[in-house]
PDB file of C-alpha atoms in Angstrom:
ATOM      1  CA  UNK A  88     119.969 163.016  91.110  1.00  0.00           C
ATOM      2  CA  UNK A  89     120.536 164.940  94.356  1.00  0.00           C
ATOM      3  CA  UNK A  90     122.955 167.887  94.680  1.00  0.00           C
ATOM      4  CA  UNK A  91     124.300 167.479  98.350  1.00  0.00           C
ATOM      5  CA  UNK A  92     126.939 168.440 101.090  1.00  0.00           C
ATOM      6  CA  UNK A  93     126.939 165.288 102.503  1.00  0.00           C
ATOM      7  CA  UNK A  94     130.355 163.278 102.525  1.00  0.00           C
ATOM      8  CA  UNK A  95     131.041 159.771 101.783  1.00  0.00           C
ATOM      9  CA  UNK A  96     133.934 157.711 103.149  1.00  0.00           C
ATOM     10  CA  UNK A  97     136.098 156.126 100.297  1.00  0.00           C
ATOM     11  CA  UNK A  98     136.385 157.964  97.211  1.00  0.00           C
ATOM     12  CA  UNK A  99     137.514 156.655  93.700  1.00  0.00           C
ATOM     13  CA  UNK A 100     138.803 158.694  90.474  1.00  0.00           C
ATOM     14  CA  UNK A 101     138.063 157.364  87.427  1.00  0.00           C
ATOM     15  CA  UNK A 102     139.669 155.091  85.599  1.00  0.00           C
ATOM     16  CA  UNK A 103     140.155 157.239  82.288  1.00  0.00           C
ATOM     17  CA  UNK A 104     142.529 159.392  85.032  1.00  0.00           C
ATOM     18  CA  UNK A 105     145.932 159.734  84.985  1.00  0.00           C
ATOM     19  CA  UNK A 106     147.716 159.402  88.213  1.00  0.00           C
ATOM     20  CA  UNK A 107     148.685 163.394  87.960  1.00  0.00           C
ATOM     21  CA  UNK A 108     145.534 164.993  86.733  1.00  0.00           C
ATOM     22  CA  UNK A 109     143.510 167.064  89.038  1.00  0.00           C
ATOM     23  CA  UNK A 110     140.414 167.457  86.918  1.00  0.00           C
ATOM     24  CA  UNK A 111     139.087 163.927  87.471  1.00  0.00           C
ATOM     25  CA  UNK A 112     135.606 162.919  88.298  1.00  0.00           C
ATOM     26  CA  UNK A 113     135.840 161.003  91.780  1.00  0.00           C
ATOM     27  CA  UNK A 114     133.031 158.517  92.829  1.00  0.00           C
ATOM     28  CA  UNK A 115     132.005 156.859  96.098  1.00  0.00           C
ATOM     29  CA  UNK A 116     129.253 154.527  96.982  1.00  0.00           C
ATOM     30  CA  UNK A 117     127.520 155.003 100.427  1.00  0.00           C
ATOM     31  CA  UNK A 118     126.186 152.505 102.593  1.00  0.00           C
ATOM     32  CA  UNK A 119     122.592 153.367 101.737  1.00  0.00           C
ATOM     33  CA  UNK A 120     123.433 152.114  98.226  1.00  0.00           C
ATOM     34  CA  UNK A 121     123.012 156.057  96.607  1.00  0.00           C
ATOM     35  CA  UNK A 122     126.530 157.092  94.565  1.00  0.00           C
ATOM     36  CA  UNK A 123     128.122 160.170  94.971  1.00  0.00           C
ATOM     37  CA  UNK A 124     129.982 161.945  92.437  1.00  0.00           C
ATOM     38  CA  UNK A 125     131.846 164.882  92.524  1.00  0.00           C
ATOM     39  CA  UNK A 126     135.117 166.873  91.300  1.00  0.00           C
ATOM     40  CA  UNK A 127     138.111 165.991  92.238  1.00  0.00           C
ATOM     41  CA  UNK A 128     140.360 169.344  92.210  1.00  0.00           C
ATOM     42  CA  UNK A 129     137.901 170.448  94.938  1.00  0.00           C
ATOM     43  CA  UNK A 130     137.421 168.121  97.918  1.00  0.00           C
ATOM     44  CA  UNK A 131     134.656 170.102  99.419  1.00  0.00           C
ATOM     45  CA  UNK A 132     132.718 170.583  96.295  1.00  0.00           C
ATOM     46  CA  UNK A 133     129.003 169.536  96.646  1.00  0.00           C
ATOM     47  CA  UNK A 134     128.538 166.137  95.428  1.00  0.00           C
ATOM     48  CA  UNK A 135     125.911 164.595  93.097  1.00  0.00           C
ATOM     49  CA  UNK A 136     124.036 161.734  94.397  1.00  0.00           C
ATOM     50  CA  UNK A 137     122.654 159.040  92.004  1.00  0.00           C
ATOM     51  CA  UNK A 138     120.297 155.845  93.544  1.00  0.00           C
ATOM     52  CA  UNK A 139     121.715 152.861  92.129  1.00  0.00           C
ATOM     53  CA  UNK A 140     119.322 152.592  89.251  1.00  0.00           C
ATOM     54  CA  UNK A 141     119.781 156.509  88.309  1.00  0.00           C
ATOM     55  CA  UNK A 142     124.027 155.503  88.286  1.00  0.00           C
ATOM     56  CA  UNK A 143     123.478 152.223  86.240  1.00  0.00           C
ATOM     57  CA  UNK A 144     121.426 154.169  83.478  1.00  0.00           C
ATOM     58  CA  UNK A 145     123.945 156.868  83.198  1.00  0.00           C
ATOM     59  CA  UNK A 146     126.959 154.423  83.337  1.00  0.00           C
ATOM     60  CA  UNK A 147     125.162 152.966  80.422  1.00  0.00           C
ATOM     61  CA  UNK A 148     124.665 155.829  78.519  1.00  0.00           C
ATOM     62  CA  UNK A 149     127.869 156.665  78.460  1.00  0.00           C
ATOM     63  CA  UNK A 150     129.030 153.588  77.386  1.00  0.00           C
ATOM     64  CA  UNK A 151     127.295 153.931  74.536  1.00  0.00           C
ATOM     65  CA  UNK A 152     128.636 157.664  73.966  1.00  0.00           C
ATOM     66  CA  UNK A 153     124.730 158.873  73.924  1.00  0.00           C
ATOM     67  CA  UNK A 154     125.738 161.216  77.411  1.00  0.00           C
TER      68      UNK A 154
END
């Protein structure tokens, strides 16, 4: 995981967000393949960047409610 200012092009909120709520996660993948997270109340927030095997583990995890 990578704490950047770098910006990716199309961002997505979560799915667990309602249509009104500002404090939503928002993802995007780049075209390198790394994912960026970051929050979505702040547009110009620094982003977290995952590589796609760092995402699928913690997409996993919290699946299983262990993160």
């Amino acid at each position: 995981m990578v704490g950047t200012q770098r910006r990716a092009t199309a961002w997505r909120k979560s799915s667990f967000c309602q249509p009104s709520d500002s404090h939503c996660v928002e993802v995007a993948v780049r075209a390198n393949g790394w994912v960026a997270v970051r929050d979505s109340k702040i547009a110009d927030s620094p982003e977290l960047t995952f590589s796609a095997k760092e995402w699928a583990h913690f997409v996993s995890l919290l699946k299983a409610g262990t993160a």
